[in-house]
Tab-separated table of C-alpha atoms and ligand atoms in Angstrom:
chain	number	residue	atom	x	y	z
R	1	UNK	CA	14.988	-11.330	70.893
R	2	UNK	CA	12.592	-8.626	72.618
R	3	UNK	CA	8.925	-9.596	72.092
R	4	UNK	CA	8.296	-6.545	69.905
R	5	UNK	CA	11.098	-7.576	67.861
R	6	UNK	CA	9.777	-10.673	67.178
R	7	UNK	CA	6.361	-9.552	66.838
R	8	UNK	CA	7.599	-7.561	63.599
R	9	UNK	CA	9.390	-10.313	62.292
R	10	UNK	CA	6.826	-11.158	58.867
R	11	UNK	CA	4.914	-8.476	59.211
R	12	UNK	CA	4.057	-6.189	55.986
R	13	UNK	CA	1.424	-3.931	57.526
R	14	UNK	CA	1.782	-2.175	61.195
R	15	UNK	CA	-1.007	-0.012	62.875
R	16	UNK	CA	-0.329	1.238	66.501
R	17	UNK	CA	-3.052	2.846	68.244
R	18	UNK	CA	-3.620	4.365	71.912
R	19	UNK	CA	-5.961	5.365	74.136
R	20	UNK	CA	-8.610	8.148	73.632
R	21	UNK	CA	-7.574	11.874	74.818
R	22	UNK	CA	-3.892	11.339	74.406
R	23	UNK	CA	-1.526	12.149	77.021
R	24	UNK	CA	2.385	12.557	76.923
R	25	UNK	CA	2.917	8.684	77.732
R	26	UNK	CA	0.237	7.572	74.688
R	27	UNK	CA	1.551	10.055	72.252
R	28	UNK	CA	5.160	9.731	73.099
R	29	UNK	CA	5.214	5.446	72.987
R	30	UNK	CA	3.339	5.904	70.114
R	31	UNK	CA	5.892	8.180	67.994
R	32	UNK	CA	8.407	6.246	69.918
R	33	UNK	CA	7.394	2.621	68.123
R	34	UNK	CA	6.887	4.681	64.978
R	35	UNK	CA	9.975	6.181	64.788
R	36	UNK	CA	11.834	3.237	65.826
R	37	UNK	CA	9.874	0.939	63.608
R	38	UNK	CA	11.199	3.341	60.363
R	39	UNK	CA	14.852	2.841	61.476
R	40	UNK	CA	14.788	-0.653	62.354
R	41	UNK	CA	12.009	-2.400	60.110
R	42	UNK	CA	12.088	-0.063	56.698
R	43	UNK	CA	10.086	-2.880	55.331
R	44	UNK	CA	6.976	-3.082	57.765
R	45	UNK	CA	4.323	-0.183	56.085
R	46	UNK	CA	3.239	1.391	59.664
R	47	UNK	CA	0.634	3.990	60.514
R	48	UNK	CA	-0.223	5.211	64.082
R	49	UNK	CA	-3.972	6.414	64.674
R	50	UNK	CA	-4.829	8.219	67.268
R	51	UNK	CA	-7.251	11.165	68.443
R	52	UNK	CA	-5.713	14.441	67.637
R	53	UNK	CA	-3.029	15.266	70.265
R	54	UNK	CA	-2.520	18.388	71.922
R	55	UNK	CA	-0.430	20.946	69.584
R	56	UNK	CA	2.340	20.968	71.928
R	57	UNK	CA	4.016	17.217	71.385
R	58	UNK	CA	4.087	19.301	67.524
R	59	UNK	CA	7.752	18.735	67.874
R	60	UNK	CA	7.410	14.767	68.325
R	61	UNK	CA	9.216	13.464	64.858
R	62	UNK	CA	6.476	11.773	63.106
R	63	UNK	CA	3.505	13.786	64.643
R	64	UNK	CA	2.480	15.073	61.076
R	65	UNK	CA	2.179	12.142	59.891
R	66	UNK	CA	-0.756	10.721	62.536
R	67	UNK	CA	-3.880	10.106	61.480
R	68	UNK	CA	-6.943	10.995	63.179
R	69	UNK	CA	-9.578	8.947	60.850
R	70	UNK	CA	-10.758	5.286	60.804
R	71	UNK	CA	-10.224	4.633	57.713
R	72	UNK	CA	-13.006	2.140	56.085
R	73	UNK	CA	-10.299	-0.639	55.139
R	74	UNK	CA	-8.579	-1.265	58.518
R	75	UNK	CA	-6.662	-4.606	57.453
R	76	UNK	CA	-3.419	-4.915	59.098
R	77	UNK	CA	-0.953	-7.836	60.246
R	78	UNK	CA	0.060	-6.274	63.369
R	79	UNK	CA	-1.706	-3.720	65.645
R	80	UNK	CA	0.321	-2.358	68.461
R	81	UNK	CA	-1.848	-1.157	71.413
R	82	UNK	CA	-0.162	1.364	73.664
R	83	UNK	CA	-0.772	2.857	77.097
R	84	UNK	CA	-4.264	1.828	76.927
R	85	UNK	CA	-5.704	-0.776	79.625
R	86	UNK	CA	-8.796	-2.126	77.921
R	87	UNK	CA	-10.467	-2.321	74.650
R	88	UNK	CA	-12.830	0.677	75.211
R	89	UNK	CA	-9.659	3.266	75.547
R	90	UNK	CA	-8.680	2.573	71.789
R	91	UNK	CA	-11.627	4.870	71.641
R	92	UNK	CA	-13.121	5.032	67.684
R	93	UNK	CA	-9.482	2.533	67.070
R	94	UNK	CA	-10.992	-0.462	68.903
R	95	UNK	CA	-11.661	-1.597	65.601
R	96	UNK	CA	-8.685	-2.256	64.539
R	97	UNK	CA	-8.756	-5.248	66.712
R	98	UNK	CA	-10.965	-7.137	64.687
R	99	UNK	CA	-9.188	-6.680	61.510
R	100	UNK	CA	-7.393	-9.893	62.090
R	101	UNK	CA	-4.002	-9.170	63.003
R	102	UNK	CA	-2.055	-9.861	65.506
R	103	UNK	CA	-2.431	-7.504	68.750
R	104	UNK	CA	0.545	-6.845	71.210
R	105	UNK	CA	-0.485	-4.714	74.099
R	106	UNK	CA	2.303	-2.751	75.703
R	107	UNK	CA	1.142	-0.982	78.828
R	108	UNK	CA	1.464	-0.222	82.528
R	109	UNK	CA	-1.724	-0.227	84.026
R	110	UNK	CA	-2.802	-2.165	87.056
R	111	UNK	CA	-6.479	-2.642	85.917
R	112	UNK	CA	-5.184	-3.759	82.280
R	113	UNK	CA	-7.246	-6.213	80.845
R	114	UNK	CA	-4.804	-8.560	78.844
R	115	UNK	CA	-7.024	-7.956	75.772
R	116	UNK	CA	-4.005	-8.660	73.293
R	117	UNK	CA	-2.196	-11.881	71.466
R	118	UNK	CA	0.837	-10.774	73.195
R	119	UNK	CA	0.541	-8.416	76.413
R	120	UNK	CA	3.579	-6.575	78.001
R	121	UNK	CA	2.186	-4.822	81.436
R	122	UNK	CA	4.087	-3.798	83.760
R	123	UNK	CA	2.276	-1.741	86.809
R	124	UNK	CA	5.595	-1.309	88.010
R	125	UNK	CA	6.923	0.626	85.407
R	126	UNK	CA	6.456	4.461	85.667
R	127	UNK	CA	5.041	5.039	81.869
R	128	UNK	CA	4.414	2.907	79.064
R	129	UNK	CA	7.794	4.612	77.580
R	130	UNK	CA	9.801	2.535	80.084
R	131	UNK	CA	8.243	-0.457	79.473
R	132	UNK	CA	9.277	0.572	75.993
R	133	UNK	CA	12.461	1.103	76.203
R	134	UNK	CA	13.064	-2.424	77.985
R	135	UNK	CA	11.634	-4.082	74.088
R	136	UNK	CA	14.452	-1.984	72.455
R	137	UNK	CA	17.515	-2.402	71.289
R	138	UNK	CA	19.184	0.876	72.958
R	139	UNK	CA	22.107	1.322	70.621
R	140	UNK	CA	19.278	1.755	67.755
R	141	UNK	CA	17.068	4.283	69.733
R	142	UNK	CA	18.024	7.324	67.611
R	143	UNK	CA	17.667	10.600	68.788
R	144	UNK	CA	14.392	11.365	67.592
R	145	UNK	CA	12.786	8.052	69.122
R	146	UNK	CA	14.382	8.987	72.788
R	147	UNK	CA	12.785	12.091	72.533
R	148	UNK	CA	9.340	10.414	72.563
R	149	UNK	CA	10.587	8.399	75.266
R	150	UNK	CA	11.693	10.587	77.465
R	151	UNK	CA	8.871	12.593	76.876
R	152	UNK	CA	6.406	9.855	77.799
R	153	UNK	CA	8.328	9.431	80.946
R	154	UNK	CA	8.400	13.009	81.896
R	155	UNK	CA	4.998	13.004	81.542
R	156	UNK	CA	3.668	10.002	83.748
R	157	UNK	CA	5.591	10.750	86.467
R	158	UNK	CA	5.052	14.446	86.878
R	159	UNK	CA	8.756	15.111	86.209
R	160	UNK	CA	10.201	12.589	87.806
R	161	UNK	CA	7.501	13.535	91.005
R	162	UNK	CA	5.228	10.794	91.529
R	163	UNK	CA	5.919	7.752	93.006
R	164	UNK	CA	5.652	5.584	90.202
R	165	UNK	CA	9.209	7.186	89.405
R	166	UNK	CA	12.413	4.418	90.095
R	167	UNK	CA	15.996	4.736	89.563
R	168	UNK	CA	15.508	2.255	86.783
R	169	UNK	CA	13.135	5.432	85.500
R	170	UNK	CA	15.963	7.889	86.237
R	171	UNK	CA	18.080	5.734	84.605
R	172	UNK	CA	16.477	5.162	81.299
R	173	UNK	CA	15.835	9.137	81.067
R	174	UNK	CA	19.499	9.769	81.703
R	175	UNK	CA	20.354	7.357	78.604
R	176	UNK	CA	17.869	9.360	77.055
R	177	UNK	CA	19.473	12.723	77.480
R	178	UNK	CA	22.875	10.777	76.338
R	179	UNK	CA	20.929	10.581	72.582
R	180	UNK	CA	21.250	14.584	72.716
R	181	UNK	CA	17.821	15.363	72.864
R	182	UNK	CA	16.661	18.832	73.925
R	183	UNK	CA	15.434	18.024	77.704
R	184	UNK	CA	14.982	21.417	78.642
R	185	UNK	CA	12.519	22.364	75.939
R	186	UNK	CA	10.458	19.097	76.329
R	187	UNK	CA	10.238	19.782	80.313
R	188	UNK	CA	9.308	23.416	79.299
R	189	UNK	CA	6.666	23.492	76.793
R	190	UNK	CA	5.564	20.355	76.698
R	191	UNK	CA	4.430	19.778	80.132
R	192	UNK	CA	5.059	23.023	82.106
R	193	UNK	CA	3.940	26.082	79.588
R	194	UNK	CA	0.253	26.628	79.386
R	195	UNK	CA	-1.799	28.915	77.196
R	196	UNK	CA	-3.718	31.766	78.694
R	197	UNK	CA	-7.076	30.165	78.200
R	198	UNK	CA	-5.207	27.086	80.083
R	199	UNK	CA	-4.220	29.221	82.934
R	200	UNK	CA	-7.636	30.843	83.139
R	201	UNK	CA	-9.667	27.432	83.479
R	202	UNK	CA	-6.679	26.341	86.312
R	203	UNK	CA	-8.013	29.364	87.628
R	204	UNK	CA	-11.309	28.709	87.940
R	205	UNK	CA	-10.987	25.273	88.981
R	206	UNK	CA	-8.796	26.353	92.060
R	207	UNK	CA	-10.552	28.989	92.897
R	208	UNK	CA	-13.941	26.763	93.045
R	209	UNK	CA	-12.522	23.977	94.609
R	210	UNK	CA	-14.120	22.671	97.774
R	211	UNK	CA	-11.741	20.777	100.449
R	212	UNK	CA	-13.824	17.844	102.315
R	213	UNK	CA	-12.901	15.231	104.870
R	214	UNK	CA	-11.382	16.568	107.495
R	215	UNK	CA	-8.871	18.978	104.349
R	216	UNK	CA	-7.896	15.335	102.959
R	217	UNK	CA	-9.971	15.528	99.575
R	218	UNK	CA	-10.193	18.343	97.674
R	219	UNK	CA	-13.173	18.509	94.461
R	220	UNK	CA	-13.457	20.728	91.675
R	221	UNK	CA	-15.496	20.313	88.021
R	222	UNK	CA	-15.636	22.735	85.312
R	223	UNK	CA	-18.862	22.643	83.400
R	224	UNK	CA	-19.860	22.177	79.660
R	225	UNK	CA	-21.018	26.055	79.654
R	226	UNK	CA	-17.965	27.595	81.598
R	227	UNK	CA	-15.505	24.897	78.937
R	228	UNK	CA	-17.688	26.926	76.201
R	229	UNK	CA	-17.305	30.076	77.720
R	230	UNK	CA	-13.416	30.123	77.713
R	231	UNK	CA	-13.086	28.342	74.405
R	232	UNK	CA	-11.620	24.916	75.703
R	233	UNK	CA	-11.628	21.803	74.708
R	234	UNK	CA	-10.332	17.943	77.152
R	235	UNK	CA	-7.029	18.667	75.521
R	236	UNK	CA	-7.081	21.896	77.940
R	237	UNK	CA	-7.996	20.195	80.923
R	238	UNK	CA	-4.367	18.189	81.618
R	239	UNK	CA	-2.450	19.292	85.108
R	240	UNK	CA	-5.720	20.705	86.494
R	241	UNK	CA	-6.495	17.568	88.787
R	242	UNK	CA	-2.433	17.800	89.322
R	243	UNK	CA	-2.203	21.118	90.648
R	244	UNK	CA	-5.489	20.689	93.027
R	245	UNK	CA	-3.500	17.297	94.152
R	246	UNK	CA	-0.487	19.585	95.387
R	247	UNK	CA	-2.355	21.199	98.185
R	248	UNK	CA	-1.325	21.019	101.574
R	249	UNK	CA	-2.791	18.406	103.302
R	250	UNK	CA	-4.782	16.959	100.589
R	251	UNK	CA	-4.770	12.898	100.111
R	252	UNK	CA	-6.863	12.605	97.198
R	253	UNK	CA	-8.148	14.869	94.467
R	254	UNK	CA	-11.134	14.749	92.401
R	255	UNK	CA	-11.875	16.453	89.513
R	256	UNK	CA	-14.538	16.418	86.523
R	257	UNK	CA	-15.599	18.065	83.560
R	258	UNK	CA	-18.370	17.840	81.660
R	259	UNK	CA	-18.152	16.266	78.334
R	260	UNK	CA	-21.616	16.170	77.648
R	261	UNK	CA	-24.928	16.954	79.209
R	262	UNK	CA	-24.511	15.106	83.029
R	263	UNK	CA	-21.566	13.216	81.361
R	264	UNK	CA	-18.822	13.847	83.110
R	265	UNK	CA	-14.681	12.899	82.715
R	266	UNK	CA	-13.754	12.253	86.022
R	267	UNK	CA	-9.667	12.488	87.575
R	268	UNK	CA	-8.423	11.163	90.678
R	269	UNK	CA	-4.990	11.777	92.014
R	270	UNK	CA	-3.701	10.786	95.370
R	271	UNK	CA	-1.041	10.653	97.506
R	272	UNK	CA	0.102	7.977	99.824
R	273	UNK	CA	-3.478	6.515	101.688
R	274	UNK	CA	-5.839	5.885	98.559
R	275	UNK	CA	-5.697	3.709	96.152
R	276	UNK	CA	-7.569	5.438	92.846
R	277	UNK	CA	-7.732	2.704	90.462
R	278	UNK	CA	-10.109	0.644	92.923
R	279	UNK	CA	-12.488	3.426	92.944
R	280	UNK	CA	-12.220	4.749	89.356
R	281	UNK	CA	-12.722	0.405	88.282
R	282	UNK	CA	-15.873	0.220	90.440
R	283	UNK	CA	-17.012	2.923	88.281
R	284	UNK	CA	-15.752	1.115	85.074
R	285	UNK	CA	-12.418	2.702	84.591
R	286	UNK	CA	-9.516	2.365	85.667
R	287	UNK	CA	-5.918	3.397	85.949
R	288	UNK	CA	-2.990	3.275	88.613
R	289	UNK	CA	-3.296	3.080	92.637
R	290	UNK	CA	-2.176	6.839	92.468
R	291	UNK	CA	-3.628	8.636	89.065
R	292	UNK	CA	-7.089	6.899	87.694
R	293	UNK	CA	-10.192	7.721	86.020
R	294	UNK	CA	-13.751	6.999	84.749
R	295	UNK	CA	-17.118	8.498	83.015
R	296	UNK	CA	-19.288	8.691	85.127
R	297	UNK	CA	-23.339	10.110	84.139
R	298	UNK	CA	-26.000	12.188	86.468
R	299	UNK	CA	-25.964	15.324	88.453
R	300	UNK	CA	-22.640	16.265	89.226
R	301	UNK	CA	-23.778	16.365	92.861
R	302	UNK	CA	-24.319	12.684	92.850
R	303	UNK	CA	-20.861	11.878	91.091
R	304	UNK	CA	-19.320	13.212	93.610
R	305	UNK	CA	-21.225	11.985	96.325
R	306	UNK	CA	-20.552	8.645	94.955
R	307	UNK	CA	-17.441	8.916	94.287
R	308	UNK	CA	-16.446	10.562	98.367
R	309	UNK	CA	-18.459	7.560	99.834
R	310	UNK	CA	-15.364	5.145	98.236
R	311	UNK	CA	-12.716	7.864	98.809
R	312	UNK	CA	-14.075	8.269	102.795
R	313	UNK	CA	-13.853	4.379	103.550
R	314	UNK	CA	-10.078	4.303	102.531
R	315	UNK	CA	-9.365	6.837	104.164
R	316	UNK	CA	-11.598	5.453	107.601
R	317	UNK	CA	-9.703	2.411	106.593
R	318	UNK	CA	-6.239	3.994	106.906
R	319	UNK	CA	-6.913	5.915	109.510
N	1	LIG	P1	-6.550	10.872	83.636
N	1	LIG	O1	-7.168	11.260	84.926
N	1	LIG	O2	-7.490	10.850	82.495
N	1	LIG	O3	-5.284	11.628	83.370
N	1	LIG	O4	-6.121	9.352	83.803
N	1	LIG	C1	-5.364	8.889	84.863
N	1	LIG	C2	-4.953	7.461	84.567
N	1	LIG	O5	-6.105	6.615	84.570
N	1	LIG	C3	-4.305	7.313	83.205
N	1	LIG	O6	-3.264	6.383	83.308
N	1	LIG	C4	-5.421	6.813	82.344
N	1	LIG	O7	-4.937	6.012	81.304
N	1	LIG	C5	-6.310	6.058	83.282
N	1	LIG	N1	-7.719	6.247	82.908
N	1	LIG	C6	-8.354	7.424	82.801
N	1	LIG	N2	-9.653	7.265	82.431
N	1	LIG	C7	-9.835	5.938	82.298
N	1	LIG	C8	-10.942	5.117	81.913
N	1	LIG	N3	-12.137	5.634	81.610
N	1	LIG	N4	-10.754	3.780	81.874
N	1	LIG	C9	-9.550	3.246	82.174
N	1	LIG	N5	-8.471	3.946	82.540
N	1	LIG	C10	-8.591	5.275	82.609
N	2	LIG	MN1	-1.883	7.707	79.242
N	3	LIG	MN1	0.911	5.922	80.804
């Protein structure tokens, strides 16, 4: 019996929770235990909390039902961390781990802090979907759960881009497609379509962008003001640090916004020489060897600056 099966097995109440600014991988593995908790354990009463995700994973099954409130009673038996490699990701939800029930924590982050009862990491695996997918029984994935799968894989590896992509990864998404979801569309508008507002910050960001180290970095940062200006929000900011990553030449790719005054979300990226997660940890985040990040407070001058010393020494290192 899978761990999550027997995790379930006595419980009456079920939260799952992930990680603060949702991505494709935290809201798809969280629908994806929801969804597959309803067909398989009618009797466990489950509720997923999480941040508001971004409008388009609308056509998620279950995504109505999310709430986006602590409530004041947050008893549970079972709390089901997802995609989230510390305590401090669960965001506002971190409380849920003192409510006394039992935590599993299913992730794939390198820096993952075993903060659960039960902990399923596996740096290896491309998205926390996969990992997912190897604590179900496939013949009762339904149609509606692979679609959170898949979409949580699609989304972690860039469409099947990065590295962190196997042929285990390929073949879980092909068994995927076999459940009849709608591939195309998820590929379409859930990763690849952007708004206008979207496309205008992308914009800006490239446009800005400043290559250093010999053309191997590349830096950009969009500021509280100019967020303001075009009416965006951190849910508009996904596939910036992406797209500044696909430059020619470029190892490594930084960039920042500004989520308060001089507080600023910081994205790495890299290709094949850096290893991301060691520099976003030393600034207490954390993350994969090739996609990480951190908070990081001062002058954005100086975040950078601090963050180029670590990025320069790799690269001196691997050179
Ligand atoms: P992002 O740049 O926010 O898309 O994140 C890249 C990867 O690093 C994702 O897998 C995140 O879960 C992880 N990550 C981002 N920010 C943090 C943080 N502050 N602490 C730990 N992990 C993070
Ligand atoms: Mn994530
Ligand atoms: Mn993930």
């Amino acid at each position: 019996m899978s761990l999550l099966h027997s995790f379930l097995e006595n419980k009456k109440t079920a939260v799952i929770l992930g990680h603060t600014n949702p991505d494709g991988d935290c809201v798809g593995s969280c629908l994806a235990v929801y969804n597959y908790l309803k067909d398989c354990f009618p009797q466990v009463d489950v509720t997923v909390y999480l941040e508001q995700p971004a409008d388009k994973f609308r056509y998620l099954n279950g995504f109505e039902q999310i709430r986006t409130e602590m409530p004041a009673d947050f008893q549970a038996d079972g709390c089901i961390c997802l995609d989230s490699g510390d305590r401090d990701r669960l965001g506002a939800f971190s409380g849920f781990l003192e409510g006394g029930g039992e935590v599993l924590c299913v992730d794939h982050h390198i820096t993952n802090t075993r903060y659960g009862d039960k902990n399923v990491v596996e740096p290896e695996a491309s998205s926390t979907c996969e990992v997912l997918f190897g604590l179900m029984d496939e013949e009762k994935i339904s149609k509606e759960t692979a679609a959170c799968l898949y979409t949580g894989i699609v989304h972690d590896t860039g469409v099947f881009q990065y590295t962190n992509t196997s042929a285990k990864t390929m073949e879980i998404a092909g068994k995927m497609m076999a459940k009849g979801i709608d591939f195309s569309t998820i590929v379409s508008e859930s990763f690849y379509q952007k708004s206008y507002v979207q496309n205008q910050v992308l914009g800006r960001a490239l446009l800005e962008s400043i290559l250093f180290c010999d053309g191997q970095c590349i830096f950009s940062a969009i500021r509280k003001r100019d967020m303001e200006f075009y009416g965006v929000t951190s849910r508009d900011m996904e596939g910036i640090v992406e797209q500044l990553r696909s430059t020619a030449g470029v190892e490594c790719a930084i960039f920042l916004y500004e989520k308060e005054f001089q507080e600023y979300k910081v994205s790495m990226r890299s290709k094949k020489k850096v290893d991301v997660s060691k520099v976003a940890s030393y600034f207490g985040g954390g993350g994969h060897v090739r996609a990480a990040g951190c908070t990081m407070n001062g002058r954005m001058h100086d975040v950078v600056n601090n963050l180029s010393i670590h990025i320069a020494k790799q690269l001196e290192e691997q050179a």
